[in-house]
Amino acid sequence: MKTNTPKNTLDNFIRLLYVLLVLLLGLMAYLFFGQVDSKKNALAQSDSSAVFIQPDSNFTHVWTAPSDWRMMYLSPSQKELVFYGRELIAHTSDYLGPKGSVKAMSNGMNCQNCHLKAGSQPWGNNYFAVESTYPKFRARSGTVENQIKRVNDCFERSLNGMKLDSTSKEMLAILAYITWLGQDIAKDVKPKGSGIFKLKYLKRASDPDKGKLVYDAKCQSCHQANGEGVLAEGGKSYTYPPLWGVHSYNQGAGLFRISNLAGFVKYNMPLGTTYEKAQLTDEEAWDVAAYINSMPRPEKDLSKDWPEMAAKPFDYPFGPYADSFPESQHKFGPYKPISDWIKKHRKSKS
C-alpha cells in the first residue's frame, strides 16, 4: 500500500496549479477574443465607415514651409531680413497701411489675409512656388514678370494701394522671406499644396442668392453682415478683413475670380477649417464665392490686362472675349462649356 510522502503531495499540488493556470488562461483568451469579435460585429452592423476608405491623395504629403531652426545657417543680416519680411506679410497694415509706421500706401488689409499663415499654409494661397516659377511669362500682363512685379501686383490689386519701391528695405525683406519659403523647391516645380486648390466645376452656375445663405450662416459672425470686417484694437489693421466695400480687394485681384475664391474658401474657411477637414461642400464654396464677388468693391483700370483676348481665363468677369459666351457666364458659370471651348481653340491653334 502506497503512502503519500511530502514529495508526492508537493508534486500533486504543482500539477493542480498548472491545470488551473491553463484553464484560467484559456478562459481569459475566450473572453477577450469573444469581446473583440462582438465589437467588430457591432461596428460592422452600425457603422459603414468600418470599411476601409482610400485617403484622398490630393491632401497627403503636401509641401510645408522650412522650419525656423534652419535660420541658424543664415547670416545675421539675412536672418533679420527674413524675419522682417515675414512680419510685413503678417502685419502689413501696421507698417504700410493707412496708419502705417513706414508709409501709408494700402487699404488696411494684411497680405496674410489672403496668403494665410504669412504665406505658408498649404492650399492657403501660399508662396511656396513663387521663387521656383518666377521670372515667368504671365498672360495677364503679356510680359515676363519677376518677383518684384508679383509683390507689387498684390499691393496694387489685393491691397488696393500703390507700388512698393523696389529698392526699399521692405521690398527686399519680402523678397528674402519668399526666397526662404521656396529654398528647397527645384526650378519650375510647383509642389503639392502650392497656391489654391482647384475645385471641380459645378454643372450649374454658381448662385449668389444661395451663397448669401451660406455667408449668413458661416461667415458673417467674423466678417460682419455688411462685409466690412472687424478692425483690430488701435484701428491700424483688421482682425477679420473686409470681403467687400471700399477697404477690400479691388476688381483686379486674383481672388476676384470666383474659381480662386471658391478654392480658397473651401479649404480655409470658416475659422477652424483646414485642408484636411473642410466644413463647406463644393457647392457652398462656389456659391458663397459668387455672393462675395457680386458685392461692390473698388474698381481698377484693367484696360491693359490680358492683351491677348483669347488668353483670358474661363472665369475672367470682364469682356470682350474671343468666344461667344456671355459675360455673366464667364463670371458665374457654368464654366465647363467655356473651358472646353478654350482647350479646343488653343489646341487648334497649336
Coordinates of C-alpha atoms in Angstrom, one line a residue:
M1 CA 0.0 0.0 0.0
K2 CA 1.4 3.4 -1.1
T3 CA 1.5 6.3 1.3
N4 CA 1.8 10.0 0.3
T5 CA 5.1 11.3 1.1
P6 CA 5.7 15.1 1.4
K7 CA 7.4 15.0 -2.0
N8 CA 4.3 13.3 -3.7
T9 CA 2.0 15.8 -2.0
L10 CA 4.0 18.7 -3.4
D11 CA 4.1 17.2 -6.9
N12 CA 0.3 16.7 -6.9
F13 CA -0.2 20.3 -5.7
I14 CA 2.1 21.7 -8.5
R15 CA 0.2 19.7 -11.1
L16 CA -3.1 21.0 -9.8
L17 CA -1.9 24.6 -10.0
Y18 CA -0.6 24.0 -13.6
V19 CA -4.0 22.7 -14.7
L20 CA -5.8 25.6 -13.0
L21 CA -3.5 28.1 -14.7
V22 CA -4.1 26.5 -18.1
L23 CA -7.8 26.6 -17.6
L24 CA -7.6 30.3 -16.4
L25 CA -5.6 31.4 -19.4
G26 CA -8.0 29.6 -21.7
L27 CA -11.0 31.3 -20.1
M28 CA -9.3 34.7 -20.4
A29 CA -8.5 34.2 -24.1
Y30 CA -12.0 33.1 -24.8
L31 CA -13.5 36.1 -23.1
F32 CA -11.0 38.6 -24.8
F33 CA -11.4 37.3 -28.3
G34 CA -15.1 37.0 -27.8
Q35 CA -15.4 40.7 -26.9
V36 CA -13.2 41.7 -29.9
D37 CA -15.4 39.7 -32.3
S38 CA -18.6 41.1 -30.8
K39 CA -17.2 44.7 -31.1
K40 CA -16.2 44.0 -34.7
N41 CA -19.7 42.7 -35.4
A42 CA -21.4 45.6 -33.8
L43 CA -19.2 48.1 -35.6
A44 CA -19.8 46.4 -39.0
Q45 CA -23.6 46.5 -38.3
S46 CA -23.8 50.0 -37.1
D47 CA -21.0 51.9 -38.9
S48 CA -20.4 51.6 -42.7
S49 CA -17.2 53.6 -42.2
A50 CA -15.7 50.4 -40.9
V51 CA -15.0 49.6 -44.5
F52 CA -11.5 51.0 -45.5
I53 CA -11.7 54.2 -47.5
Q54 CA -8.6 55.2 -49.5
P55 CA -7.4 58.7 -48.4
D56 CA -7.7 61.4 -51.0
S57 CA -4.2 61.7 -52.3
N58 CA -4.6 65.4 -53.1
F59 CA -4.2 66.0 -49.4
T60 CA -1.4 63.7 -48.4
H61 CA 2.3 64.5 -48.4
V62 CA 1.7 68.2 -49.1
W63 CA 4.7 70.6 -49.1
T64 CA 5.4 72.5 -45.9
A65 CA 7.4 75.6 -45.0
P66 CA 11.0 75.2 -43.8
S67 CA 11.4 75.1 -40.0
D68 CA 12.7 78.2 -38.3
W69 CA 15.7 76.4 -36.7
R70 CA 17.2 76.3 -40.2
M71 CA 17.7 80.1 -40.0
M72 CA 20.7 79.4 -37.8
Y73 CA 22.6 78.8 -41.1
L74 CA 21.8 82.4 -42.4
S75 CA 24.0 85.3 -41.7
P76 CA 22.7 87.7 -39.0
S77 CA 21.7 90.3 -41.6
Q78 CA 19.9 87.8 -43.8
K79 CA 18.1 86.3 -40.9
E80 CA 16.9 89.7 -39.8
L81 CA 15.7 90.5 -43.3
V82 CA 13.7 87.2 -43.5
F83 CA 12.1 87.8 -40.1
Y84 CA 11.2 91.4 -41.1
G85 CA 9.7 90.1 -44.4
R86 CA 7.5 87.6 -42.5
E87 CA 6.4 90.4 -40.2
L88 CA 5.5 92.6 -43.1
I89 CA 3.4 89.8 -44.7
A90 CA 1.6 89.0 -41.4
H91 CA 1.1 92.7 -40.3
T92 CA 1.3 94.6 -43.5
S93 CA -1.0 97.4 -42.4
D94 CA 0.9 98.2 -39.2
Y95 CA 3.8 99.3 -41.5
L96 CA 2.2 100.1 -44.8
G97 CA -1.5 100.6 -44.2
P98 CA -3.5 103.9 -43.8
K99 CA -1.9 104.4 -40.4
G100 CA 1.4 102.6 -41.2
S101 CA 4.6 103.4 -39.3
V102 CA 6.7 103.2 -42.5
K103 CA 4.3 104.6 -45.2
A104 CA 0.6 104.9 -45.9
M105 CA 0.1 103.1 -49.1
S106 CA -2.6 100.4 -48.8
N107 CA -6.1 99.7 -47.7
G108 CA -5.6 98.3 -44.2
M109 CA -5.6 94.6 -45.0
N110 CA -2.6 92.4 -44.4
C111 CA -1.0 90.2 -47.0
Q112 CA -1.7 87.4 -44.6
N113 CA -5.5 87.9 -45.0
C114 CA -5.2 86.3 -48.5
H115 CA -1.9 84.4 -48.0
L116 CA -2.6 82.5 -44.8
K117 CA 0.0 81.9 -42.0
A118 CA 2.2 84.5 -43.7
G119 CA 2.1 82.7 -47.0
S120 CA 3.0 79.2 -45.6
Q121 CA -0.4 77.5 -45.3
P122 CA -0.8 74.5 -47.7
W123 CA -3.6 75.3 -50.2
G124 CA -3.9 78.7 -48.4
N125 CA -2.7 80.8 -51.3
N126 CA 0.9 80.3 -50.1
Y127 CA 4.2 81.5 -51.7
F128 CA 5.9 78.1 -52.0
A129 CA 6.2 78.1 -55.8
V130 CA 6.9 81.9 -56.3
E131 CA 10.7 81.6 -56.2
S132 CA 10.8 78.4 -58.3
T133 CA 8.5 79.7 -61.1
Y134 CA 9.5 83.4 -61.4
P135 CA 10.5 85.2 -63.5
K136 CA 7.9 83.8 -65.9
F137 CA 5.6 85.0 -68.7
R138 CA 2.1 85.9 -67.5
A139 CA -0.7 86.3 -70.0
R140 CA -2.5 88.8 -67.8
S141 CA 0.2 91.4 -68.5
G142 CA 1.5 89.8 -71.7
T143 CA 5.1 90.2 -70.3
V144 CA 7.7 88.3 -68.4
E145 CA 7.3 89.2 -64.7
N146 CA 9.8 88.9 -61.9
Q147 CA 9.2 88.6 -58.1
I148 CA 9.1 92.3 -57.6
K149 CA 6.2 92.6 -60.1
R150 CA 4.4 89.8 -58.3
V151 CA 4.7 91.5 -55.0
N152 CA 3.6 94.9 -56.4
D153 CA 0.6 93.3 -58.1
C154 CA -0.7 92.4 -54.7
F155 CA -0.1 95.9 -53.3
E156 CA -2.0 97.5 -56.3
R157 CA -4.8 94.9 -56.5
S158 CA -5.4 92.9 -53.3
L159 CA -4.4 95.8 -51.1
N160 CA -5.8 98.4 -53.5
G161 CA -2.8 100.5 -52.9
M162 CA 0.5 101.8 -54.5
K163 CA 3.6 100.0 -55.7
L164 CA 6.3 99.4 -53.1
D165 CA 9.7 100.9 -54.0
S166 CA 11.8 98.0 -55.5
T167 CA 14.9 99.1 -53.7
S168 CA 13.3 99.7 -50.3
K169 CA 14.1 97.6 -47.2
E170 CA 10.5 96.4 -47.1
M171 CA 10.6 95.0 -50.7
L172 CA 14.0 93.4 -50.1
A173 CA 12.7 91.8 -46.9
I174 CA 9.5 90.5 -48.5
L175 CA 11.6 89.0 -51.4
A176 CA 14.0 87.5 -48.8
Y177 CA 11.2 85.8 -47.0
I178 CA 9.6 84.5 -50.2
T179 CA 13.0 83.1 -51.2
W180 CA 13.3 81.5 -47.8
L181 CA 9.9 79.7 -48.2
G182 CA 10.9 78.3 -51.6
Q183 CA 14.5 77.5 -51.0
D184 CA 14.1 73.7 -51.3
I185 CA 12.0 73.7 -54.4
A186 CA 13.6 73.0 -57.8
K187 CA 13.3 75.4 -60.6
D188 CA 9.9 75.4 -62.4
V189 CA 8.5 72.9 -59.9
K190 CA 5.2 73.6 -58.1
P191 CA 5.0 71.2 -55.1
K192 CA 1.7 69.7 -54.0
G193 CA -0.1 72.2 -51.7
S194 CA 1.1 75.3 -53.6
G195 CA -1.3 78.2 -54.1
I196 CA -5.0 77.5 -54.1
F197 CA -6.7 74.1 -54.6
K198 CA -8.7 73.9 -57.9
L199 CA -12.2 72.8 -57.3
K200 CA -14.2 70.8 -59.8
Y201 CA -16.6 72.8 -61.9
L202 CA -20.3 72.9 -60.9
K203 CA -22.7 71.6 -63.5
R204 CA -24.7 74.7 -63.0
A205 CA -23.9 78.4 -62.5
S206 CA -22.7 79.4 -59.0
D207 CA -25.6 81.2 -57.3
P208 CA -25.1 84.4 -55.2
D209 CA -28.5 84.0 -53.6
K210 CA -27.6 80.6 -52.3
G211 CA -24.2 82.0 -51.4
K212 CA -25.8 84.6 -49.2
L213 CA -27.4 81.9 -47.1
V214 CA -24.0 80.3 -46.6
Y215 CA -22.5 83.7 -45.8
D216 CA -25.1 84.5 -43.2
A217 CA -24.7 81.1 -41.5
K218 CA -20.9 80.6 -41.7
C219 CA -19.2 83.9 -42.4
Q220 CA -20.9 87.0 -41.1
S221 CA -20.1 86.3 -37.5
C222 CA -16.5 87.3 -38.3
H223 CA -16.7 89.4 -41.5
Q224 CA -20.0 91.1 -40.4
A225 CA -23.3 91.3 -42.2
N226 CA -22.2 94.1 -44.5
G227 CA -18.8 92.5 -45.2
E228 CA -16.8 95.3 -43.6
G229 CA -14.8 93.0 -41.3
V230 CA -13.6 93.9 -37.8
L231 CA -10.9 96.4 -37.0
A232 CA -8.2 95.3 -34.6
E233 CA -7.6 97.4 -31.4
G234 CA -5.9 100.6 -32.4
G235 CA -7.6 100.7 -35.8
K236 CA -4.4 100.1 -37.8
S237 CA -5.4 96.7 -39.3
Y238 CA -8.2 94.1 -39.3
T239 CA -8.8 91.1 -37.0
Y240 CA -11.2 89.9 -39.7
P241 CA -10.7 91.5 -43.1
P242 CA -13.4 93.2 -45.2
L243 CA -14.7 91.0 -48.0
W244 CA -16.2 93.8 -50.0
G245 CA -16.6 97.6 -49.8
V246 CA -14.0 100.4 -50.1
H247 CA -11.4 98.7 -47.8
S248 CA -11.4 95.3 -49.6
Y249 CA -9.5 94.0 -52.6
N250 CA -10.3 95.6 -55.9
Q251 CA -11.7 94.1 -59.1
G252 CA -8.2 93.3 -60.4
A253 CA -7.3 91.0 -57.5
G254 CA -6.8 87.3 -58.1
L255 CA -9.5 86.4 -55.6
F256 CA -12.0 88.4 -57.6
R257 CA -12.0 85.4 -59.9
I258 CA -14.7 83.1 -58.4
S259 CA -12.8 79.9 -59.1
N260 CA -9.8 81.2 -57.0
L261 CA -12.0 82.4 -54.2
A262 CA -14.1 79.2 -54.1
G263 CA -10.9 77.1 -53.8
F264 CA -9.5 79.4 -51.1
V265 CA -12.8 79.3 -49.1
K266 CA -13.3 75.5 -49.4
Y267 CA -10.2 74.5 -47.6
N268 CA -9.6 77.5 -45.3
M269 CA -13.0 78.9 -44.2
P270 CA -14.8 79.3 -41.9
L271 CA -12.4 79.7 -39.0
G272 CA -11.1 76.4 -37.9
T273 CA -11.2 74.8 -41.3
T274 CA -8.1 73.0 -42.7
Y275 CA -7.4 71.3 -46.0
E276 CA -7.7 68.0 -44.0
K277 CA -11.1 68.9 -42.6
A278 CA -13.3 71.1 -44.8
Q279 CA -16.6 72.4 -43.4
L280 CA -18.3 73.5 -46.6
T281 CA -19.4 71.5 -49.6
D282 CA -18.0 72.3 -53.0
E283 CA -21.4 73.8 -53.9
E284 CA -21.4 76.0 -50.8
A285 CA -17.9 77.2 -51.6
W286 CA -18.8 78.1 -55.2
D287 CA -22.0 79.9 -54.1
V288 CA -20.5 81.9 -51.3
A289 CA -17.6 83.0 -53.5
A290 CA -20.2 84.1 -56.1
Y291 CA -22.0 86.1 -53.4
I292 CA -18.9 87.8 -52.1
N293 CA -17.7 88.7 -55.6
S294 CA -21.1 90.0 -56.6
M295 CA -20.8 92.7 -53.9
P296 CA -19.4 96.2 -54.6
R297 CA -15.7 96.9 -54.2
P298 CA -13.0 99.3 -55.5
E299 CA -12.5 99.4 -59.3
K300 CA -9.2 99.4 -61.1
D301 CA -8.2 100.3 -64.6
L302 CA -7.8 96.9 -66.2
S303 CA -7.6 98.0 -69.8
K304 CA -4.0 96.7 -70.1
D305 CA -4.8 93.3 -68.7
W306 CA -4.9 90.3 -71.0
P307 CA -3.6 91.9 -74.2
E308 CA -4.3 88.6 -76.0
M309 CA -8.0 88.3 -75.6
A310 CA -8.1 84.6 -76.2
A311 CA -5.8 84.0 -73.2
K312 CA -8.4 85.3 -70.7
P313 CA -9.3 82.6 -68.1
F314 CA -12.7 80.9 -68.3
D315 CA -13.9 82.9 -65.2
Y316 CA -12.5 86.3 -66.1
P317 CA -15.6 88.5 -65.5
F318 CA -14.9 91.3 -68.0
G319 CA -15.3 91.1 -71.8
P320 CA -14.7 91.3 -74.6
Y321 CA -13.9 87.6 -75.2
A322 CA -12.6 85.5 -78.1
D323 CA -15.5 83.1 -77.5
S324 CA -19.3 83.7 -77.8
F325 CA -20.2 83.0 -74.2
P326 CA -21.8 86.0 -72.3
E327 CA -20.0 88.0 -69.6
S328 CA -22.5 86.6 -67.0
Q329 CA -21.5 83.1 -67.7
H330 CA -17.8 83.9 -67.6
K331 CA -18.4 85.4 -64.1
F332 CA -20.8 82.8 -62.6
G333 CA -20.6 79.8 -64.9
P334 CA -21.4 77.1 -65.8
Y335 CA -17.7 77.0 -66.7
K336 CA -17.2 73.6 -68.4
P337 CA -18.5 74.7 -71.8
I338 CA -16.2 77.7 -71.7
S339 CA -13.2 75.6 -70.6
D340 CA -13.9 73.0 -73.3
W341 CA -14.0 75.8 -75.9
I342 CA -10.7 77.3 -74.7
K343 CA -9.0 73.9 -74.8
K344 CA -10.3 73.2 -78.3
H345 CA -9.4 76.6 -79.5
R346 CA -5.9 76.6 -78.2
K347 CA -5.3 73.0 -79.5
S348 CA -6.5 74.0 -83.0
K349 CA -4.1 77.0 -82.9
S350 CA -1.1 74.9 -81.9

